[in-house]
């Protein structure tokens, strides 16, 4: 067969092969993504300045939820006839600031930011305002800056739901707290909610928190190491674990498995990652906190376009970020355990029945 392919045919096949390679390259999730120019009739609408242009600066795509945020927010923005530029900083402060400079240079009308680090991100807000661009803090609050709007879930309530679920299963005993990333204001809020519920139990001596550590970059491997340290320091005598999200819960459960304790010690998580919901079905994780990302994406897209149109947004809440009372919208999180997976996550199509139960 090979012997009979004429020379020119080989060259054509080579060209075809290279062409396919480039096309596949295009398919890879990149650090930046932008939507195609909206069709002509949309053009007419904002003929003089073209469609509204949103810049979405994300921290990471490491956790499953952020892939959903990217996809759903892009869909909502484009369905409203606007265009979007998305950039992902991969947990790098300098890169996020540089990417935002690029988005400003690209002429975005509004910036939507998921800050990697809540403090240095203040510089981003300043740069945007100097360019006359409004800033929405998405899911995570930027501290000490004149943020125009904050849209998220009630993260303190996330912690309260976690602690209420675990204290109902383990009202007395030794607790381990696996916190989130200290660079993320949400980690502080979640912890505040957890300890608000635990305090009375701690006060009357029923519960002792024998280990309490932040997890750098929310990284499951760091959570795994922390959990191992907690087990070793307490001779494996632990009664409950509250982990700030499902990826840190995954790390903690990996350590429990090594000690033959997985499924014996209730573990709380957050984000309703598919693997976490599967662990709940298998009995290795007690609960997670589901946050309907589609509502967050829709709400933020609507508000971003209103801000771009120069509208003033009235909100029923204000959150102090250390500098100002930021107009805020906080959506309600939902507790999920083995009894309500169907009525929540599956009913919403967040995960399919096949994926969760493997049916
Ligand atoms: C938090 C977010 C959580 C979690 C975490 C890790 O800010 O609210 O859903 O996933 O980041 O990225």
CSV table of C-alpha atoms and ligand atoms in Angstrom, one decimal:
chain,number,residue,atom,x,y,z
A,1,UNK,CA,0.0,0.0,0.0
A,2,UNK,CA,2.6,2.5,1.2
A,3,UNK,CA,4.9,2.0,-1.8
A,4,UNK,CA,2.2,3.1,-4.3
A,5,UNK,CA,1.4,6.7,-2.8
A,6,UNK,CA,2.8,9.3,-5.4
A,7,UNK,CA,5.2,11.9,-3.9
A,8,UNK,CA,2.8,14.9,-4.4
A,9,UNK,CA,0.0,12.9,-2.7
A,10,UNK,CA,2.4,12.6,0.3
A,11,UNK,CA,2.8,16.3,0.4
A,12,UNK,CA,-0.9,16.9,0.2
A,13,UNK,CA,-1.5,14.5,3.1
A,14,UNK,CA,1.2,16.3,5.1
A,15,UNK,CA,-0.5,19.6,4.5
A,16,UNK,CA,-3.9,18.2,5.4
A,17,UNK,CA,-2.4,16.7,8.6
A,18,UNK,CA,-0.9,20.0,9.7
A,19,UNK,CA,-4.1,21.8,8.9
A,20,UNK,CA,-6.1,19.3,11.1
A,21,UNK,CA,-3.5,19.8,13.9
A,22,UNK,CA,-4.0,23.6,13.9
A,23,UNK,CA,-7.8,23.1,13.9
A,24,UNK,CA,-7.5,20.8,17.0
A,25,UNK,CA,-5.2,23.4,18.6
A,26,UNK,CA,-8.1,25.9,18.3
A,27,UNK,CA,-10.4,23.5,20.3
A,28,UNK,CA,-8.2,23.6,23.5
A,29,UNK,CA,-9.6,25.7,26.4
A,30,UNK,CA,-7.4,28.8,26.3
A,31,UNK,CA,-6.6,31.5,28.7
A,32,UNK,CA,-8.5,33.9,26.6
A,33,UNK,CA,-11.7,33.5,24.6
A,34,UNK,CA,-13.9,36.0,22.8
A,35,UNK,CA,-17.3,35.8,21.2
A,36,UNK,CA,-17.8,36.2,17.4
A,37,UNK,CA,-19.0,39.6,16.2
A,38,UNK,CA,-22.8,39.7,16.7
A,39,UNK,CA,-24.9,39.5,13.6
A,40,UNK,CA,-25.8,42.5,11.5
A,41,UNK,CA,-29.2,43.3,12.9
A,42,UNK,CA,-27.7,43.5,16.4
A,43,UNK,CA,-25.1,45.7,14.9
A,44,UNK,CA,-27.9,48.1,13.8
A,45,UNK,CA,-29.1,48.4,17.4
A,46,UNK,CA,-25.9,49.9,18.8
A,47,UNK,CA,-24.7,50.9,15.3
A,48,UNK,CA,-22.8,54.0,16.5
A,49,UNK,CA,-20.8,52.0,19.1
A,50,UNK,CA,-21.4,48.4,18.2
A,51,UNK,CA,-22.6,45.8,20.7
A,52,UNK,CA,-21.9,46.1,24.4
A,53,UNK,CA,-18.6,44.5,25.2
A,54,UNK,CA,-18.1,42.6,28.5
A,55,UNK,CA,-14.7,41.7,29.8
A,56,UNK,CA,-14.7,38.6,32.1
A,57,UNK,CA,-11.5,38.2,34.1
A,58,UNK,CA,-11.4,34.8,35.9
A,59,UNK,CA,-9.0,33.4,38.5
A,60,UNK,CA,-8.9,29.8,37.6
A,61,UNK,CA,-10.7,26.9,35.8
A,62,UNK,CA,-9.3,24.4,38.3
A,63,UNK,CA,-12.6,23.7,40.1
A,64,UNK,CA,-15.4,22.2,38.1
A,65,UNK,CA,-17.8,25.1,38.9
A,66,UNK,CA,-15.7,27.7,37.1
A,67,UNK,CA,-16.1,25.8,33.8
A,68,UNK,CA,-19.8,26.2,34.3
A,69,UNK,CA,-19.5,29.9,35.2
A,70,UNK,CA,-17.5,30.5,32.1
A,71,UNK,CA,-19.9,28.6,29.8
A,72,UNK,CA,-23.1,29.9,31.4
A,73,UNK,CA,-22.0,33.6,31.7
A,74,UNK,CA,-20.8,33.6,28.1
A,75,UNK,CA,-24.2,32.2,26.9
A,76,UNK,CA,-26.2,34.7,28.9
A,77,UNK,CA,-24.1,37.7,27.7
A,78,UNK,CA,-24.4,36.6,24.1
A,79,UNK,CA,-28.1,35.9,24.3
A,80,UNK,CA,-28.5,39.5,25.4
A,81,UNK,CA,-26.8,40.6,22.1
A,82,UNK,CA,-23.5,41.6,23.7
A,83,UNK,CA,-20.0,40.2,23.1
A,84,UNK,CA,-17.6,38.9,25.7
A,85,UNK,CA,-13.9,38.5,26.2
A,86,UNK,CA,-12.8,35.9,28.7
A,87,UNK,CA,-9.4,35.7,30.3
A,88,UNK,CA,-8.2,33.2,32.9
A,89,UNK,CA,-5.3,34.2,35.2
A,90,UNK,CA,-4.5,30.7,36.6
A,91,UNK,CA,-4.0,31.8,40.2
A,92,UNK,CA,-1.4,34.5,39.2
A,93,UNK,CA,-2.0,38.1,40.5
A,94,UNK,CA,0.4,39.8,38.0
A,95,UNK,CA,-1.2,37.9,35.1
A,96,UNK,CA,-4.7,38.9,36.2
A,97,UNK,CA,-3.7,42.6,36.3
A,98,UNK,CA,-2.0,42.3,32.9
A,99,UNK,CA,-5.0,40.5,31.4
A,100,UNK,CA,-7.3,43.2,32.7
A,101,UNK,CA,-5.1,45.9,31.1
A,102,UNK,CA,-5.5,44.0,27.8
A,103,UNK,CA,-9.3,43.9,28.3
A,104,UNK,CA,-9.4,47.6,29.0
A,105,UNK,CA,-7.2,48.2,25.9
A,106,UNK,CA,-9.7,46.0,23.9
A,107,UNK,CA,-12.3,48.6,24.7
A,108,UNK,CA,-14.6,46.6,27.1
A,109,UNK,CA,-17.6,48.6,28.5
A,110,UNK,CA,-17.8,46.7,31.8
A,111,UNK,CA,-15.4,44.4,33.7
A,112,UNK,CA,-16.6,41.4,35.5
A,113,UNK,CA,-13.9,40.0,37.9
A,114,UNK,CA,-13.4,36.8,39.8
A,115,UNK,CA,-10.3,38.0,41.8
A,116,UNK,CA,-7.5,35.4,42.5
A,117,UNK,CA,-6.4,37.5,45.5
A,118,UNK,CA,-9.0,39.7,47.0
A,119,UNK,CA,-6.5,42.5,48.2
A,120,UNK,CA,-4.2,43.2,45.2
A,121,UNK,CA,-7.2,43.1,42.9
A,122,UNK,CA,-8.0,46.6,44.2
A,123,UNK,CA,-5.5,47.8,41.7
A,124,UNK,CA,-7.6,46.4,38.9
A,125,UNK,CA,-10.6,48.4,40.0
A,126,UNK,CA,-8.6,51.6,40.0
A,127,UNK,CA,-7.2,50.9,36.5
A,128,UNK,CA,-10.8,50.3,35.2
A,129,UNK,CA,-12.2,53.4,36.7
A,130,UNK,CA,-9.4,55.5,35.3
A,131,UNK,CA,-10.6,54.2,31.9
A,132,UNK,CA,-14.2,55.0,32.8
A,133,UNK,CA,-15.1,51.3,33.1
A,134,UNK,CA,-17.4,50.0,35.8
A,135,UNK,CA,-16.5,46.8,37.8
A,136,UNK,CA,-18.6,43.9,39.0
A,137,UNK,CA,-17.1,41.6,41.6
A,138,UNK,CA,-18.3,38.1,40.6
A,139,UNK,CA,-18.7,35.5,43.3
A,140,UNK,CA,-15.7,36.8,45.2
A,141,UNK,CA,-15.6,40.3,46.7
A,142,UNK,CA,-12.6,42.6,45.9
A,143,UNK,CA,-11.6,44.3,49.1
A,144,UNK,CA,-10.6,47.9,49.8
A,145,UNK,CA,-11.7,49.2,46.4
A,146,UNK,CA,-14.6,51.3,44.9
A,147,UNK,CA,-16.3,48.2,43.4
A,148,UNK,CA,-19.5,49.2,41.6
A,149,UNK,CA,-21.4,45.9,42.3
A,150,UNK,CA,-20.9,42.6,44.0
A,151,UNK,CA,-22.9,39.6,42.9
A,152,UNK,CA,-22.5,36.2,44.6
A,153,UNK,CA,-24.1,33.6,46.8
A,154,UNK,CA,-24.5,34.2,50.6
A,155,UNK,CA,-21.2,32.6,51.5
A,156,UNK,CA,-21.8,32.9,55.3
A,157,UNK,CA,-24.9,30.9,54.8
A,158,UNK,CA,-22.8,28.3,52.9
A,159,UNK,CA,-20.8,27.8,56.1
A,160,UNK,CA,-24.0,27.8,58.3
A,161,UNK,CA,-25.6,25.1,56.1
A,162,UNK,CA,-22.4,23.0,56.4
A,163,UNK,CA,-22.1,23.2,60.2
A,164,UNK,CA,-25.9,22.7,60.8
A,165,UNK,CA,-25.8,19.5,58.7
A,166,UNK,CA,-22.7,18.1,60.4
A,167,UNK,CA,-23.7,19.1,64.0
A,168,UNK,CA,-27.1,17.3,63.4
A,169,UNK,CA,-25.1,14.2,62.6
A,170,UNK,CA,-22.3,14.7,65.2
A,171,UNK,CA,-23.5,16.9,68.1
A,172,UNK,CA,-20.4,16.1,70.2
A,173,UNK,CA,-16.8,15.3,69.5
A,174,UNK,CA,-13.6,16.3,67.8
A,175,UNK,CA,-13.9,18.4,64.6
A,176,UNK,CA,-11.4,19.2,61.9
A,177,UNK,CA,-11.9,22.4,59.9
A,178,UNK,CA,-10.3,22.4,56.4
A,179,UNK,CA,-10.6,26.0,55.3
A,180,UNK,CA,-10.4,27.6,51.8
A,181,UNK,CA,-7.7,29.8,50.4
A,182,UNK,CA,-6.9,32.8,52.7
A,183,UNK,CA,-6.4,34.9,49.5
A,184,UNK,CA,-10.2,34.5,48.9
A,185,UNK,CA,-12.6,36.6,50.9
A,186,UNK,CA,-15.2,33.8,50.4
A,187,UNK,CA,-13.0,31.5,52.5
A,188,UNK,CA,-13.3,34.0,55.4
A,189,UNK,CA,-17.1,34.3,55.0
A,190,UNK,CA,-17.6,30.5,54.8
A,191,UNK,CA,-15.5,30.0,58.0
A,192,UNK,CA,-17.5,32.8,59.8
A,193,UNK,CA,-20.7,31.0,59.0
A,194,UNK,CA,-19.3,27.6,60.2
A,195,UNK,CA,-18.1,29.0,63.5
A,196,UNK,CA,-21.2,31.0,64.1
A,197,UNK,CA,-23.1,27.6,64.3
A,198,UNK,CA,-20.3,25.7,66.1
A,199,UNK,CA,-19.7,28.4,68.8
A,200,UNK,CA,-22.5,27.3,71.2
A,201,UNK,CA,-21.3,23.7,71.0
A,202,UNK,CA,-17.7,24.8,71.6
A,203,UNK,CA,-18.8,27.0,74.5
A,204,UNK,CA,-20.6,24.2,76.3
A,205,UNK,CA,-17.7,21.8,75.6
A,206,UNK,CA,-19.6,19.4,73.4
A,207,UNK,CA,-17.4,20.1,70.3
A,208,UNK,CA,-13.7,20.7,70.2
A,209,UNK,CA,-12.1,21.9,67.0
A,210,UNK,CA,-8.8,20.1,67.2
A,211,UNK,CA,-7.5,21.3,63.8
A,212,UNK,CA,-8.2,24.4,61.8
A,213,UNK,CA,-6.1,25.3,58.7
A,214,UNK,CA,-6.5,27.4,55.5
A,215,UNK,CA,-5.8,25.5,52.2
A,216,UNK,CA,-3.5,27.3,49.8
A,217,UNK,CA,-5.1,27.9,46.5
A,218,UNK,CA,-8.0,25.6,47.5
A,219,UNK,CA,-5.7,22.8,46.2
A,220,UNK,CA,-6.9,19.3,47.1
A,221,UNK,CA,-3.4,18.1,47.6
A,222,UNK,CA,-2.8,20.7,50.2
A,223,UNK,CA,-6.1,19.7,51.9
A,224,UNK,CA,-5.0,16.1,51.8
A,225,UNK,CA,-1.7,17.0,53.6
A,226,UNK,CA,-3.6,19.1,56.2
A,227,UNK,CA,-6.0,16.2,56.9
A,228,UNK,CA,-3.2,13.7,57.3
A,229,UNK,CA,-1.5,16.1,59.8
A,230,UNK,CA,-4.8,16.4,61.7
A,231,UNK,CA,-5.2,12.6,61.8
A,232,UNK,CA,-1.7,12.1,63.0
A,233,UNK,CA,-1.9,14.8,65.6
A,234,UNK,CA,-5.1,13.2,67.0
A,235,UNK,CA,-4.2,9.5,66.7
A,236,UNK,CA,-7.0,9.2,64.0
A,237,UNK,CA,-9.6,10.1,66.7
A,238,UNK,CA,-11.6,12.5,64.7
A,239,UNK,CA,-15.5,12.6,64.6
A,240,UNK,CA,-16.3,15.1,61.9
A,241,UNK,CA,-14.7,17.2,59.0
A,242,UNK,CA,-16.0,20.4,57.5
A,243,UNK,CA,-14.1,21.3,54.3
A,244,UNK,CA,-14.7,24.7,52.6
A,245,UNK,CA,-15.5,23.2,49.2
A,246,UNK,CA,-15.7,19.8,47.4
A,247,UNK,CA,-12.1,19.9,46.1
A,248,UNK,CA,-10.7,20.3,49.6
A,249,UNK,CA,-13.2,17.7,50.8
A,250,UNK,CA,-11.8,15.3,48.1
A,251,UNK,CA,-8.3,15.8,49.6
A,252,UNK,CA,-9.6,15.2,53.2
A,253,UNK,CA,-11.4,12.1,52.2
A,254,UNK,CA,-8.3,10.8,50.3
A,255,UNK,CA,-6.5,11.0,53.7
A,256,UNK,CA,-9.4,9.3,55.6
A,257,UNK,CA,-9.4,6.5,53.0
A,258,UNK,CA,-5.8,5.8,53.8
A,259,UNK,CA,-6.7,5.3,57.5
A,260,UNK,CA,-9.8,3.2,56.7
A,261,UNK,CA,-12.0,6.0,58.0
A,262,UNK,CA,-13.7,7.1,54.8
A,263,UNK,CA,-17.5,6.8,55.1
A,264,UNK,CA,-17.2,6.5,58.9
A,265,UNK,CA,-16.5,10.2,59.6
A,266,UNK,CA,-19.0,12.7,58.2
A,267,UNK,CA,-17.5,15.2,55.8
A,268,UNK,CA,-19.1,18.5,54.5
A,269,UNK,CA,-18.2,20.2,51.2
A,270,UNK,CA,-19.5,22.9,48.8
A,271,UNK,CA,-20.0,23.4,45.1
A,272,UNK,CA,-21.9,20.1,44.2
A,273,UNK,CA,-19.0,18.9,42.1
A,274,UNK,CA,-20.1,15.7,40.2
A,275,UNK,CA,-17.5,13.6,42.1
A,276,UNK,CA,-18.7,15.0,45.4
A,277,UNK,CA,-22.3,14.1,44.6
A,278,UNK,CA,-21.1,10.6,43.6
A,279,UNK,CA,-19.3,10.4,47.0
A,280,UNK,CA,-22.5,11.4,48.8
A,281,UNK,CA,-24.4,8.6,46.9
A,282,UNK,CA,-21.6,6.1,47.9
A,283,UNK,CA,-21.7,7.4,51.6
A,284,UNK,CA,-18.1,8.8,51.7
A,285,UNK,CA,-19.3,12.4,51.9
A,286,UNK,CA,-22.3,13.6,54.1
A,287,UNK,CA,-23.3,16.7,52.2
A,288,UNK,CA,-22.4,19.5,49.8
A,289,UNK,CA,-23.8,23.0,49.2
A,290,UNK,CA,-25.3,23.5,45.8
A,291,UNK,CA,-25.1,27.0,44.3
A,292,UNK,CA,-27.2,27.3,41.0
A,293,UNK,CA,-24.5,28.9,38.8
A,294,UNK,CA,-27.1,29.6,36.1
A,295,UNK,CA,-28.8,32.1,38.3
A,296,UNK,CA,-25.5,33.9,39.2
A,297,UNK,CA,-24.6,34.0,35.5
A,298,UNK,CA,-28.0,35.3,34.4
A,299,UNK,CA,-28.2,37.9,37.2
A,300,UNK,CA,-24.7,39.2,36.5
A,301,UNK,CA,-25.2,39.4,32.7
A,302,UNK,CA,-28.4,41.4,33.1
A,303,UNK,CA,-26.7,43.8,35.5
A,304,UNK,CA,-23.5,44.1,33.5
A,305,UNK,CA,-25.5,45.3,30.5
A,306,UNK,CA,-27.5,47.7,32.6
A,307,UNK,CA,-24.2,49.2,34.0
A,308,UNK,CA,-22.9,49.5,30.5
A,309,UNK,CA,-26.0,51.4,29.6
A,310,UNK,CA,-25.2,53.8,32.4
A,311,UNK,CA,-28.1,52.7,34.6
A,312,UNK,CA,-27.7,53.0,38.4
A,313,UNK,CA,-28.3,49.6,40.0
A,314,UNK,CA,-30.5,49.6,43.2
A,315,UNK,CA,-29.8,46.6,45.5
A,316,UNK,CA,-31.4,45.5,48.8
A,317,UNK,CA,-28.0,44.8,50.3
A,318,UNK,CA,-24.7,46.5,50.8
A,319,UNK,CA,-21.5,44.7,51.9
A,320,UNK,CA,-18.6,46.6,53.4
A,321,UNK,CA,-15.4,45.7,51.7
A,322,UNK,CA,-13.1,47.7,53.9
A,323,UNK,CA,-13.4,50.8,51.8
A,324,UNK,CA,-17.1,51.3,50.8
A,325,UNK,CA,-20.5,49.8,51.3
A,326,UNK,CA,-20.7,47.8,48.0
A,327,UNK,CA,-24.2,47.4,46.5
A,328,UNK,CA,-24.6,43.7,46.6
A,329,UNK,CA,-26.9,40.8,45.4
A,330,UNK,CA,-26.5,37.6,47.3
A,331,UNK,CA,-28.3,34.5,46.1
A,332,UNK,CA,-29.3,31.6,48.4
A,333,UNK,CA,-27.2,28.4,48.5
A,334,UNK,CA,-28.9,25.0,49.0
A,335,UNK,CA,-27.9,22.1,51.2
A,336,UNK,CA,-27.7,18.8,49.4
A,337,UNK,CA,-27.5,15.3,51.0
A,338,UNK,CA,-28.4,11.8,49.8
A,339,UNK,CA,-32.1,12.5,50.4
A,340,UNK,CA,-32.6,15.6,48.1
A,341,UNK,CA,-30.1,15.1,45.2
A,342,UNK,CA,-33.0,14.4,42.8
A,343,UNK,CA,-35.1,17.4,43.8
A,344,UNK,CA,-32.2,19.9,43.6
A,345,UNK,CA,-29.2,19.1,41.4
A,346,UNK,CA,-30.9,16.7,39.0
A,347,UNK,CA,-34.1,18.6,38.8
A,348,UNK,CA,-32.1,21.7,37.8
A,349,UNK,CA,-30.1,19.7,35.3
A,350,UNK,CA,-26.9,20.7,37.1
A,351,UNK,CA,-25.8,17.1,36.7
A,352,UNK,CA,-27.6,14.3,34.9
A,353,UNK,CA,-29.1,11.2,36.6
A,354,UNK,CA,-26.8,9.0,34.5
A,355,UNK,CA,-23.7,10.9,35.7
A,356,UNK,CA,-24.7,10.9,39.4
A,357,UNK,CA,-26.0,7.4,39.7
A,358,UNK,CA,-24.4,5.8,36.7
A,359,UNK,CA,-27.8,4.4,35.7
B,1,LIG,C1,-14.7,30.2,46.0
B,1,LIG,C2,-16.0,29.8,45.5
B,1,LIG,C3,-16.2,28.3,45.7
B,1,LIG,C4,-15.0,27.5,45.5
B,1,LIG,C5,-13.7,28.2,45.5
B,1,LIG,C6,-12.6,27.5,44.8
B,1,LIG,O1,-14.5,31.5,45.9
B,1,LIG,O2,-17.1,30.5,46.0
B,1,LIG,O3,-17.3,27.9,45.0
B,1,LIG,O4,-15.1,26.7,44.4
B,1,LIG,O5,-13.7,29.5,45.3
B,1,LIG,O6,-12.3,28.0,43.6
